[in-house]
Coordinates of C-alpha atoms in Angstrom, one line a residue:
X19 CA -25.1 -104.9 -37.1
X20 CA -28.9 -104.1 -37.2
X21 CA -29.3 -105.4 -33.7
X22 CA -26.4 -103.3 -32.5
X23 CA -27.9 -100.2 -34.1
X24 CA -31.3 -100.8 -32.6
X25 CA -29.7 -101.3 -29.2
X26 CA -27.9 -98.0 -29.5
X27 CA -31.2 -96.3 -30.6
X28 CA -32.9 -97.7 -27.5
X29 CA -30.7 -95.3 -25.6
X30 CA -32.3 -92.3 -27.2
X31 CA -34.5 -91.6 -24.2
X32 CA -32.5 -93.1 -21.5
X33 CA -32.3 -89.9 -19.4
X34 CA -36.0 -89.3 -20.0
X35 CA -37.1 -92.9 -19.2
X36 CA -39.8 -93.7 -16.6
X37 CA -37.1 -95.0 -14.3
X38 CA -35.2 -91.8 -14.4
X39 CA -38.3 -89.7 -13.6
X40 CA -39.2 -92.1 -10.7
X41 CA -35.7 -91.4 -9.3
X42 CA -36.3 -87.7 -9.7
X43 CA -39.6 -87.9 -8.0
X44 CA -38.0 -89.9 -5.1
X45 CA -35.3 -87.3 -4.7
X46 CA -37.9 -84.5 -4.8
X47 CA -40.0 -86.2 -2.1
X48 CA -37.0 -86.6 0.1
X49 CA -36.1 -82.9 -0.2
X50 CA -37.5 -81.0 2.8
X51 CA -37.6 -77.7 0.9
X52 CA -39.9 -79.3 -1.6
X53 CA -42.5 -79.9 1.1
X54 CA -42.4 -76.3 2.1
X55 CA -42.6 -74.9 -1.4
X56 CA -45.3 -77.4 -2.4
X57 CA -47.4 -76.6 0.7
X58 CA -47.4 -72.8 0.1
X59 CA -48.0 -73.1 -3.6
X60 CA -50.9 -75.5 -3.2
X61 CA -52.3 -73.4 -0.4
X62 CA -52.2 -70.2 -2.5
X63 CA -53.7 -72.1 -5.5
X64 CA -56.6 -73.3 -3.3
X65 CA -57.2 -69.9 -1.8
X66 CA -57.3 -67.9 -5.0
X67 CA -59.7 -70.5 -6.5
X68 CA -62.0 -71.0 -3.6
X69 CA -61.3 -67.9 -1.5
X70 CA -63.8 -65.6 -3.2
X71 CA -66.6 -68.0 -2.5
X72 CA -65.8 -68.1 1.2
X73 CA -67.1 -64.6 1.8
X74 CA -70.6 -63.3 0.9
X75 CA -69.3 -60.3 -1.1
X76 CA -68.8 -59.7 -4.8
X77 CA -65.6 -58.3 -6.1
X78 CA -66.8 -54.7 -6.5
X79 CA -69.5 -54.6 -3.8
X80 CA -69.2 -51.1 -2.3
X81 CA -70.3 -50.1 1.2
X82 CA -69.5 -46.5 2.0
X83 CA -70.6 -47.0 5.6
X84 CA -67.9 -49.7 6.2
X85 CA -64.9 -48.0 4.8
X86 CA -61.4 -48.8 6.1
X87 CA -62.7 -51.3 8.7
X88 CA -60.2 -53.5 10.5
X89 CA -60.3 -57.3 10.2
X90 CA -63.3 -58.8 11.8
X91 CA -65.6 -61.8 11.7
X92 CA -67.6 -60.0 9.0
X93 CA -64.7 -58.9 6.9
X94 CA -61.7 -61.2 7.5
X95 CA -59.1 -58.8 6.0
X96 CA -61.0 -55.6 6.6
X97 CA -62.3 -53.2 4.0
X98 CA -60.7 -50.6 1.7
X99 CA -61.4 -47.0 1.1
X100 CA -64.7 -47.8 -0.7
X101 CA -65.8 -50.4 1.8
X102 CA -65.0 -53.3 -0.5
X103 CA -64.0 -56.6 1.1
X104 CA -60.2 -56.9 1.1
X105 CA -60.2 -60.7 1.4
X106 CA -62.3 -61.1 -1.8
X107 CA -60.2 -58.6 -3.7
X108 CA -56.9 -60.2 -2.7
X109 CA -58.1 -63.6 -3.7
X110 CA -59.3 -62.3 -7.1
X111 CA -56.0 -60.4 -7.5
X112 CA -54.1 -63.6 -6.8
X113 CA -55.9 -65.3 -9.7
X114 CA -54.6 -62.6 -12.0
X115 CA -51.0 -62.5 -10.6
X116 CA -50.7 -66.3 -10.4
X117 CA -52.1 -66.7 -13.9
X118 CA -49.4 -64.3 -15.2
X119 CA -46.7 -66.2 -13.4
X120 CA -47.8 -69.7 -14.6
X121 CA -48.6 -68.6 -18.2
X122 CA -45.2 -66.8 -18.5
X123 CA -43.3 -69.6 -16.9
X124 CA -44.7 -72.2 -19.3
X125 CA -44.5 -70.0 -22.4
X126 CA -40.9 -69.0 -21.8
X127 CA -39.9 -72.6 -21.4
X128 CA -41.8 -73.7 -24.5
X129 CA -40.5 -70.8 -26.7
X130 CA -37.0 -70.5 -25.3
X131 CA -36.6 -74.3 -25.1
X132 CA -37.4 -74.8 -28.7
X133 CA -35.1 -71.9 -29.8
X134 CA -32.3 -73.1 -27.6
X135 CA -32.6 -76.7 -29.0
X136 CA -32.7 -75.4 -32.5
X137 CA -29.6 -73.2 -32.0
X138 CA -27.7 -75.9 -30.2
X139 CA -28.4 -78.7 -32.7
X140 CA -28.2 -76.8 -36.0
X141 CA -25.3 -74.6 -35.0
X142 CA -23.5 -72.4 -37.4
X143 CA -25.0 -69.0 -38.5
X144 CA -28.3 -69.7 -36.9
X145 CA -26.7 -70.5 -33.6
X146 CA -24.6 -67.3 -33.7
X147 CA -27.6 -65.1 -34.7
X148 CA -29.9 -66.4 -32.0
X149 CA -27.2 -66.2 -29.3
X150 CA -26.3 -62.7 -30.3
X151 CA -30.0 -61.8 -29.9
X152 CA -30.0 -63.3 -26.5
X153 CA -26.8 -61.5 -25.6
X154 CA -28.3 -58.2 -26.8
X155 CA -31.4 -58.6 -24.6
X156 CA -29.1 -59.4 -21.7
X157 CA -27.0 -56.3 -22.1
X158 CA -29.9 -53.9 -21.7
X159 CA -31.1 -53.5 -18.1
X160 CA -34.2 -55.6 -17.7
X161 CA -36.2 -53.0 -15.7
X162 CA -35.5 -50.4 -18.5
X163 CA -36.8 -52.8 -21.2
X164 CA -39.8 -53.7 -19.1
X165 CA -40.8 -50.1 -18.5
X166 CA -40.2 -48.9 -22.1
X167 CA -42.1 -51.9 -23.6
X168 CA -44.9 -51.5 -21.1
X169 CA -45.3 -47.8 -21.9
X170 CA -45.3 -48.5 -25.6
X171 CA -47.7 -51.4 -25.5
X172 CA -50.0 -50.0 -22.9
X173 CA -51.5 -51.6 -19.8
X174 CA -53.4 -54.8 -19.8
X175 CA -53.1 -58.4 -18.9
X176 CA -52.4 -59.7 -22.4
X177 CA -49.8 -57.0 -23.1
X178 CA -48.0 -57.8 -19.8
X179 CA -47.8 -61.5 -20.5
X180 CA -46.5 -60.9 -24.1
X181 CA -43.8 -58.4 -22.8
X182 CA -42.7 -60.7 -20.0
X183 CA -42.5 -63.8 -22.3
X184 CA -40.5 -61.6 -24.9
X185 CA -38.0 -60.8 -22.2
X186 CA -37.8 -64.0 -20.2
X187 CA -37.4 -66.7 -22.9
X188 CA -33.7 -66.1 -23.1
X189 CA -33.0 -68.0 -19.8
X190 CA -34.7 -71.1 -21.1
X191 CA -32.9 -70.8 -24.5
X192 CA -29.5 -70.7 -22.9
X193 CA -30.2 -73.7 -20.7
X194 CA -31.6 -75.8 -23.6
X195 CA -28.7 -74.9 -25.9
X196 CA -26.2 -75.9 -23.2
X197 CA -28.0 -79.2 -22.7
X198 CA -28.1 -79.9 -26.4
X199 CA -24.4 -79.1 -26.9
X200 CA -23.5 -81.6 -24.1
X201 CA -25.1 -84.6 -25.8
X202 CA -25.8 -83.8 -29.5
X203 CA -22.9 -86.0 -30.5
X204 CA -23.7 -88.9 -28.1
X205 CA -24.5 -92.3 -29.4
X206 CA -28.3 -92.1 -29.2
X207 CA -28.4 -89.0 -31.3
X208 CA -26.0 -90.4 -33.9
X209 CA -28.0 -93.6 -34.0
X210 CA -31.2 -91.7 -34.7
X211 CA -29.5 -89.9 -37.6
X212 CA -28.2 -93.2 -39.0
X213 CA -31.7 -94.6 -38.8
X214 CA -32.9 -91.8 -41.0
X215 CA -34.6 -89.6 -38.4
X216 CA -35.3 -86.1 -39.7
X217 CA -33.8 -83.0 -38.0
X218 CA -37.1 -82.1 -36.4
X219 CA -37.6 -85.6 -35.1
X220 CA -34.2 -85.7 -33.6
X221 CA -34.8 -82.4 -31.8
X222 CA -38.4 -83.1 -30.6
X223 CA -38.2 -86.8 -30.0
X224 CA -34.6 -87.2 -28.7
X225 CA -33.2 -83.8 -27.6
X226 CA -36.2 -82.1 -26.1
X227 CA -37.0 -84.9 -23.5
X228 CA -33.4 -84.9 -22.4
X229 CA -33.5 -81.1 -21.9
X230 CA -36.6 -81.1 -19.7
X231 CA -34.7 -81.1 -16.4
X232 CA -33.2 -77.6 -16.5
X233 CA -36.2 -76.3 -18.4
X234 CA -38.6 -77.4 -15.6
X235 CA -36.4 -75.6 -13.0
X236 CA -36.3 -72.5 -15.3
X237 CA -40.1 -72.5 -15.5
X238 CA -40.5 -72.2 -11.7
X239 CA -38.0 -69.4 -11.5
X240 CA -39.5 -67.6 -14.5
X241 CA -42.9 -67.8 -12.9
X242 CA -41.7 -66.2 -9.8
X243 CA -39.9 -63.5 -11.8
X244 CA -43.0 -62.8 -13.8
X245 CA -45.1 -62.3 -10.6
X246 CA -42.5 -59.9 -9.3
X247 CA -42.4 -58.0 -12.6
X248 CA -46.2 -57.8 -12.9
X249 CA -46.4 -56.5 -9.3
X250 CA -43.8 -53.8 -10.1
X251 CA -45.5 -52.7 -13.2
X252 CA -49.0 -52.7 -11.7
X253 CA -47.6 -50.7 -8.7
X254 CA -46.2 -48.1 -11.1
X255 CA -49.5 -47.9 -13.0
X256 CA -48.2 -49.7 -16.1
X257 CA -49.5 -53.1 -15.5
X258 CA -53.0 -54.5 -14.7
X259 CA -55.4 -51.7 -14.4
X260 CA -58.4 -51.3 -12.1
X261 CA -61.2 -52.4 -11.9
X262 CA -59.3 -55.7 -12.5
X263 CA -57.5 -56.4 -9.3
X264 CA -54.0 -57.8 -9.0
X265 CA -51.6 -57.9 -6.1
X266 CA -49.6 -55.1 -7.6
X267 CA -52.5 -52.6 -8.1
X268 CA -53.9 -53.5 -4.7
X269 CA -50.6 -52.3 -3.3
X270 CA -50.9 -49.1 -5.3
X271 CA -54.4 -48.4 -4.0
X272 CA -53.5 -49.2 -0.4
X273 CA -50.3 -47.1 -0.5
X274 CA -52.2 -43.8 -0.3
X275 CA -53.7 -45.0 3.1
X276 CA -50.6 -46.7 4.5
X277 CA -50.6 -44.7 7.7
X278 CA -54.4 -45.1 8.2
X279 CA -54.7 -48.8 7.3
X280 CA -51.3 -50.4 7.1
X281 CA -52.8 -53.9 6.8
X282 CA -54.1 -53.0 3.4
X283 CA -50.5 -52.8 2.2
X284 CA -49.2 -55.6 4.4
X285 CA -51.7 -58.3 3.3
X286 CA -51.1 -58.2 -0.5
X287 CA -47.4 -57.9 0.2
X288 CA -47.6 -61.0 2.3
X289 CA -49.3 -63.0 -0.4
X290 CA -46.7 -61.8 -3.0
X291 CA -43.9 -62.9 -0.6
X292 CA -45.4 -66.4 -0.1
X293 CA -45.9 -66.8 -3.9
X294 CA -42.3 -65.9 -4.7
X295 CA -41.0 -68.0 -1.9
X296 CA -43.0 -71.1 -3.0
X297 CA -41.7 -70.8 -6.6
X298 CA -38.1 -70.3 -5.5
X299 CA -38.2 -73.2 -3.1
X300 CA -39.8 -75.5 -5.7
X301 CA -37.1 -74.4 -8.2
X302 CA -34.3 -75.2 -5.7
X303 CA -35.9 -78.6 -4.9
X304 CA -36.4 -79.5 -8.5
X305 CA -32.8 -78.5 -9.4
X306 CA -31.4 -80.7 -6.6
X307 CA -33.7 -83.6 -7.6
X308 CA -32.7 -83.4 -11.3
X309 CA -29.0 -83.0 -10.6
X310 CA -27.3 -86.2 -11.8
X311 CA -24.4 -85.8 -9.4
X312 CA -26.7 -86.4 -6.4
X313 CA -26.7 -89.9 -5.0
X314 CA -29.9 -91.9 -4.9
X315 CA -29.7 -91.9 -1.1
X316 CA -30.0 -88.2 -0.6

């Protein structure tokens, strides 16, 4: 009987075993969309890290004799209304915008995932209370909540991250709860209980690893949504404030000169487009790779 119990317990991380993740990695590599998304994401990551060092200008270096210049060998993306190098400012802005996206994406999965696992496993009053909170957040238009909370909290990088995490964790919570409900009565969970595993050990050691698939996909989509939200708030003057550049406030500054220097609007918008596209493509590829209904030969 002990042997049978231990054999059942060995199933506790079957879905999260190295063999499973090798299969996911193989599916991901065979997905053409994954290559496109990975290429643009890694390219953007490289540019925002190394890009500012490719030009001999500082972030706020002003040259009033070189205002509104077109792209040239000296200034690859031209200059703005104060003669500052646009390439350097877009790369620095990308650091801020991508940081917001990545931090929010990871934080929402961590917080929302744990809340969803707790609600799904414990159930009862706690589950009802947490899910009613999620439903309440969903019933209020997201843009309204975003604008109101941003106005109350004030502009700033930290405030924007906190607000976005507070609004976006609900997606991960629902996904994690659904995953837990689907296998909380399976044999490997029951075996862990029989062996005396505590409630937290069952949730963190057995349920969390098996919920990672949908949570990873959620992280990529939430990261893209966070970049879009940060851009919107910064464009409206409620997000990242100058002199700290972000893609959103670069668009705001350039909008006043759109007819004189349209490239100043087009270039930050182009980087925003590629960032959102890369996260969405990675999310699609990961979702397909993690889908258990797909065959190994896809």
